[in-house]
CSV table of C-alpha atoms in Angstrom, one decimal:
chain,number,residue,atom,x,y,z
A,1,UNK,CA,-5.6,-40.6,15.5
A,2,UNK,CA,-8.1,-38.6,17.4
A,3,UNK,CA,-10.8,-36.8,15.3
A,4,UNK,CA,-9.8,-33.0,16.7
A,5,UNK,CA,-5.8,-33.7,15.6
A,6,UNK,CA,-6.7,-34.8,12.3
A,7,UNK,CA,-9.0,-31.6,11.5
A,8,UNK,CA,-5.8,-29.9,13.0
A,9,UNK,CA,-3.9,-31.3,10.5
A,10,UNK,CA,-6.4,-30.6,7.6
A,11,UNK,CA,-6.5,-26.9,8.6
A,12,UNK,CA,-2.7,-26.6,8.9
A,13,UNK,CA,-2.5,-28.3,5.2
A,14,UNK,CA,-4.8,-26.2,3.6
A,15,UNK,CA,-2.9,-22.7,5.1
A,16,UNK,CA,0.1,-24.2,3.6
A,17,UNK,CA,-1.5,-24.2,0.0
A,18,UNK,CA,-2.1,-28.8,0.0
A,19,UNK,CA,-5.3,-29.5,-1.1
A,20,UNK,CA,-6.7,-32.2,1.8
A,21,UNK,CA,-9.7,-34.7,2.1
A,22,UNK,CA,-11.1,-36.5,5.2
A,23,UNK,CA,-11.7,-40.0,4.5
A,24,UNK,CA,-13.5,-42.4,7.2
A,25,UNK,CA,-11.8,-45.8,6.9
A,26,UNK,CA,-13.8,-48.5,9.4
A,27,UNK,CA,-14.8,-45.8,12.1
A,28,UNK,CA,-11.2,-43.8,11.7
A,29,UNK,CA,-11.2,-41.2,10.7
A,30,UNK,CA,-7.4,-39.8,9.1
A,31,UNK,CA,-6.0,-36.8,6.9
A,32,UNK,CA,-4.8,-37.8,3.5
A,33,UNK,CA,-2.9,-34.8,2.2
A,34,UNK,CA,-2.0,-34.9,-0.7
A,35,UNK,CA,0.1,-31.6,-2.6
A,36,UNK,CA,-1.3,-30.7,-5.7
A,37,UNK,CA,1.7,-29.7,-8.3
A,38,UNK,CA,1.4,-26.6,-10.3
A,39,UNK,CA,4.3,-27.7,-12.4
A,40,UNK,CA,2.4,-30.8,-13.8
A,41,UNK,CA,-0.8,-29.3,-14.6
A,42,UNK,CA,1.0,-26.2,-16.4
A,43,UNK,CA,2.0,-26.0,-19.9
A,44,UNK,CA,5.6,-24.3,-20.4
A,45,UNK,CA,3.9,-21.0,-22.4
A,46,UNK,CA,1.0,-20.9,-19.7
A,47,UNK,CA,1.7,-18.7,-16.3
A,48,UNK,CA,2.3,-20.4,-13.2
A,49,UNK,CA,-0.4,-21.2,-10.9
A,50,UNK,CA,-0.7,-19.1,-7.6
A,51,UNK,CA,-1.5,-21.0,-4.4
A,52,UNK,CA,-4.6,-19.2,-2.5
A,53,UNK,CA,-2.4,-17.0,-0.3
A,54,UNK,CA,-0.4,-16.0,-3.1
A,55,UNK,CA,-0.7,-12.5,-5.3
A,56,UNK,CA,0.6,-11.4,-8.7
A,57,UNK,CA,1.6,-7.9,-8.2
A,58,UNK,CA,3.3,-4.9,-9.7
A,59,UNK,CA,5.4,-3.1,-8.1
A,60,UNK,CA,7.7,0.3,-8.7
A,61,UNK,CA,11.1,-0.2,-8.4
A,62,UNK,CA,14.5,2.3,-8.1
A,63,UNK,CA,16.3,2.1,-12.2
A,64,UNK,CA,18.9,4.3,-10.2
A,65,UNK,CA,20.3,5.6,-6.9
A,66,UNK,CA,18.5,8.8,-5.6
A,67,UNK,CA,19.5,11.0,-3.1
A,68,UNK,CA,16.8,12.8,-0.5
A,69,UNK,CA,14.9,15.9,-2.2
A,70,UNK,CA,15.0,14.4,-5.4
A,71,UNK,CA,12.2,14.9,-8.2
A,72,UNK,CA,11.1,11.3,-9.6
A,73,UNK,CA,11.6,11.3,-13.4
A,74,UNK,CA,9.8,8.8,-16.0
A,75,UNK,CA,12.9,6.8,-16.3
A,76,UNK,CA,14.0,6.7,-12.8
A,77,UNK,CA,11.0,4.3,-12.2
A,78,UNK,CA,10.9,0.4,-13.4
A,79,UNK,CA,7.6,-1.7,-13.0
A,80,UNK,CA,8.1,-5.2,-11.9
A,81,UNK,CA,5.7,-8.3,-11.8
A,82,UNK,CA,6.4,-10.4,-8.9
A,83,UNK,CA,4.6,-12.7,-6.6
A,84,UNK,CA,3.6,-12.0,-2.7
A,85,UNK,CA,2.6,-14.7,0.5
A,86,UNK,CA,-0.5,-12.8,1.3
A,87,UNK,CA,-3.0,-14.3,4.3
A,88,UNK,CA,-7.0,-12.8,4.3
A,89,UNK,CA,-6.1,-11.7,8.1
A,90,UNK,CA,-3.2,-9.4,7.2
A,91,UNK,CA,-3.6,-5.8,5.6
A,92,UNK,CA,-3.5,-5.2,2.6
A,93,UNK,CA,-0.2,-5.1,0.5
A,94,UNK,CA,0.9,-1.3,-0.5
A,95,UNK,CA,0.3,-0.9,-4.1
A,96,UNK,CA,0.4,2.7,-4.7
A,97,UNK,CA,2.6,3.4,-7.8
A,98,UNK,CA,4.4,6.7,-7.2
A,99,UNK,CA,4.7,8.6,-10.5
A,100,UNK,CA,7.0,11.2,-12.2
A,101,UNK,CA,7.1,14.3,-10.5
A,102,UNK,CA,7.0,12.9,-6.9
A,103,UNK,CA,9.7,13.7,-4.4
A,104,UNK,CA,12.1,11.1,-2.7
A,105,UNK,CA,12.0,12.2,1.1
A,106,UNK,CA,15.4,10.2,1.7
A,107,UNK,CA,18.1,8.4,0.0
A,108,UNK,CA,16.7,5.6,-2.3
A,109,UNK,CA,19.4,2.5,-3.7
A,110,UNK,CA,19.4,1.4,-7.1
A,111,UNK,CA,16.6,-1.6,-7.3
A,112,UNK,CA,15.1,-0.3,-4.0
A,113,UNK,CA,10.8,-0.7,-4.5
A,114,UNK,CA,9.2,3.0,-4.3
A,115,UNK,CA,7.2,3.2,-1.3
A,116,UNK,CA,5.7,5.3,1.1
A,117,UNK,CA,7.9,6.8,3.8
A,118,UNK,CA,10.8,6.9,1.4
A,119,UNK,CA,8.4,8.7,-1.7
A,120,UNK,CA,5.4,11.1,-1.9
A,121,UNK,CA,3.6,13.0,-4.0
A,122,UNK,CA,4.5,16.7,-4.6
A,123,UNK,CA,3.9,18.8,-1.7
A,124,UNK,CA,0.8,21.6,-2.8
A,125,UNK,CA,0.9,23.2,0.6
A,126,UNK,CA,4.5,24.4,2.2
A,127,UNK,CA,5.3,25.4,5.6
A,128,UNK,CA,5.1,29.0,6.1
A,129,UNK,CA,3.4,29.7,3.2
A,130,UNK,CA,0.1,31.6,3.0
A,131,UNK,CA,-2.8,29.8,2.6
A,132,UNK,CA,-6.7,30.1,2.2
A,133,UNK,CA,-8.5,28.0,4.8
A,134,UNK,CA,-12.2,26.9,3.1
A,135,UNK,CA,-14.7,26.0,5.7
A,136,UNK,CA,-18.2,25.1,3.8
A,137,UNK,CA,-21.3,23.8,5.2
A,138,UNK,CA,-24.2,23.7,2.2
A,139,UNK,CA,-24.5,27.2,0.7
A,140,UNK,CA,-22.5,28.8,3.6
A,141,UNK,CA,-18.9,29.3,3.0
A,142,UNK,CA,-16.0,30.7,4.5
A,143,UNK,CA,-13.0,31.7,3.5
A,144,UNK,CA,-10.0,32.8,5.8
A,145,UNK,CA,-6.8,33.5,5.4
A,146,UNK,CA,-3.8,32.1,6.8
A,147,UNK,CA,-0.4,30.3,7.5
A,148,UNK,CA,0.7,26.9,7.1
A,149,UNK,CA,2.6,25.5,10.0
A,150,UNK,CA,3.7,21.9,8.2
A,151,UNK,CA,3.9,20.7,4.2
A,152,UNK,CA,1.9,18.2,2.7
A,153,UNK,CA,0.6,16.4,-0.5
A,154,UNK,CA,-2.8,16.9,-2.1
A,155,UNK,CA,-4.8,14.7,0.8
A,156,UNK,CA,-2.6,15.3,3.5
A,157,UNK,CA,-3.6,17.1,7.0
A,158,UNK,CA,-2.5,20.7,7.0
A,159,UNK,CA,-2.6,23.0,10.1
A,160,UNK,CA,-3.5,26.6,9.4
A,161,UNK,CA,-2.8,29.3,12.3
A,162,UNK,CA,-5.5,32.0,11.7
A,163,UNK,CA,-3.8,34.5,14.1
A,164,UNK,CA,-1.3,33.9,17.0
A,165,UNK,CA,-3.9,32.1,19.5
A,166,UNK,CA,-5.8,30.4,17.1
A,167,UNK,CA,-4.5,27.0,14.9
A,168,UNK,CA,-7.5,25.3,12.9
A,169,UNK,CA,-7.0,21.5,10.7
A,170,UNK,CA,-7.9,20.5,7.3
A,171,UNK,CA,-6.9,19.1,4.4
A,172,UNK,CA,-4.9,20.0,1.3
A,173,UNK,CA,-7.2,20.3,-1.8
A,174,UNK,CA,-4.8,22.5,-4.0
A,175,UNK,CA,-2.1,24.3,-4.0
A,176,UNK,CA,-2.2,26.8,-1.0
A,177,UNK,CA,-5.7,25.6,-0.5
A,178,UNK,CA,-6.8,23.7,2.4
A,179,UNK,CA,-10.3,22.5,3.1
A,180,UNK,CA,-11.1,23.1,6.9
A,181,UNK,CA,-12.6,20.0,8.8
C-alpha cells in the first residue's frame, strides 16, 4: 500500500472516532486500525464515554403544544440531556435556553426543542411605540425622542424615525429605550 493512502486511511479513521497507529513492518508501511470500545472499558453505574466529535448537551424541549403569541410558562419547558456529532470546523451548536416569560413567534409541537426562530425573549421595544433614542459619546449625551418602526428583544436592532425624513439605528437596552449606534 502506498505511504500517502495509508495516512489517508489513518486520517479518515481518526474522524470516525478509531483510535489508529502506523506501524513500519520490513520497509511497509500499513494502517492498523483498531476501534477502541466504550462499552468494555465502562462500568454499568459510570457514564458513557463520548468519542472526540461528540457533545453532552442540554437542551429545552416543548412539555406541550403551543400556539404562535404564546407566553412561555415554567412548566411548559422540559430540559433534556442528550448527545450531539459535533466537528471543530462546524459552528457552534445553539445552546440558548429560552426561559419563562419568553414568547413563541409560531406554533410549537409537543416535544418540539425551543429554539431561536420559533422562541424569543420578550419584546422591550414595540412597533409604533414611542421611544427615547440615547446617543452617548464620553460625557456628551443625547437624548431624542422618537418612534419605533419594528419590535425587538433587549439586544435586538431597533429603528427609530426621528421626524418624517430622518430614520436612525440602535439597539434595545430597556424598555422603550434604545441606545443609538
Amino acid at each position: 500500500m502506498p505511504l500517502w493512502l495509508s495516512r489517508i486511511l489513518v486520517v479518515v479513521a481518526m474522524s470516525l472516532g478509531a483510535a489508529c497507529a502506523l506501524r513500519a513492518q520490513t520497509g511497509n508501511v500499513s494502517a492498523s486500525i483498531t476501534q477502541v470500545s466504550s462499552a468494555s472499558s465502562a462500568t454499568p453505574s459510570a457514564a458513557p464515554q463520548l468519542r472526540r466529535d461528540q457533545r453532552q448537551i442540554t437542551l429545552a424541549v416543548a412539555a406541550r403544544a403551543m400556539v404562535r403569541g404564546e407566553t412561555l410558562q415554567a412548566e411548559d419547558i422540559t430540559l433534556v440531556d442528550t448527545t450531539i456529532v459535533w466537528r471543530w470546523s462546524s459552528i457552534d451548536p445553539d445552546t440558548t435556553r429560552p426561559s419563562a416569560g419568553w414568547v413563541t413567534r409560531r406554533a410549537i409541537a409537543a416535544g418540539e426543542v425551543l429554539r431561536a426562530p420559533a422562541v424569543m425573549a420578550p419584546p422591550v421595544v414595540t412597533s409604533g411605540a414611542a421611544v427615547t433614542a440615547i446617543w452617548q459619546d464620553g460625557p456628551l449625551r443625547l437624548v431624542l425622542a422618537g418612534v419605533a418602526t419594528n419590535t425587538a428583544a433587549v439586544g435586538a436592532p431597533v429603528s427609530v424615525r426621528i421626524d418624517r425624513n430622518r430614520r436612525l439605528d440602535g439597539i434595545a437596552i430597556a424598555p422603550n429605550t434604545v441606545r443609538l449606534r
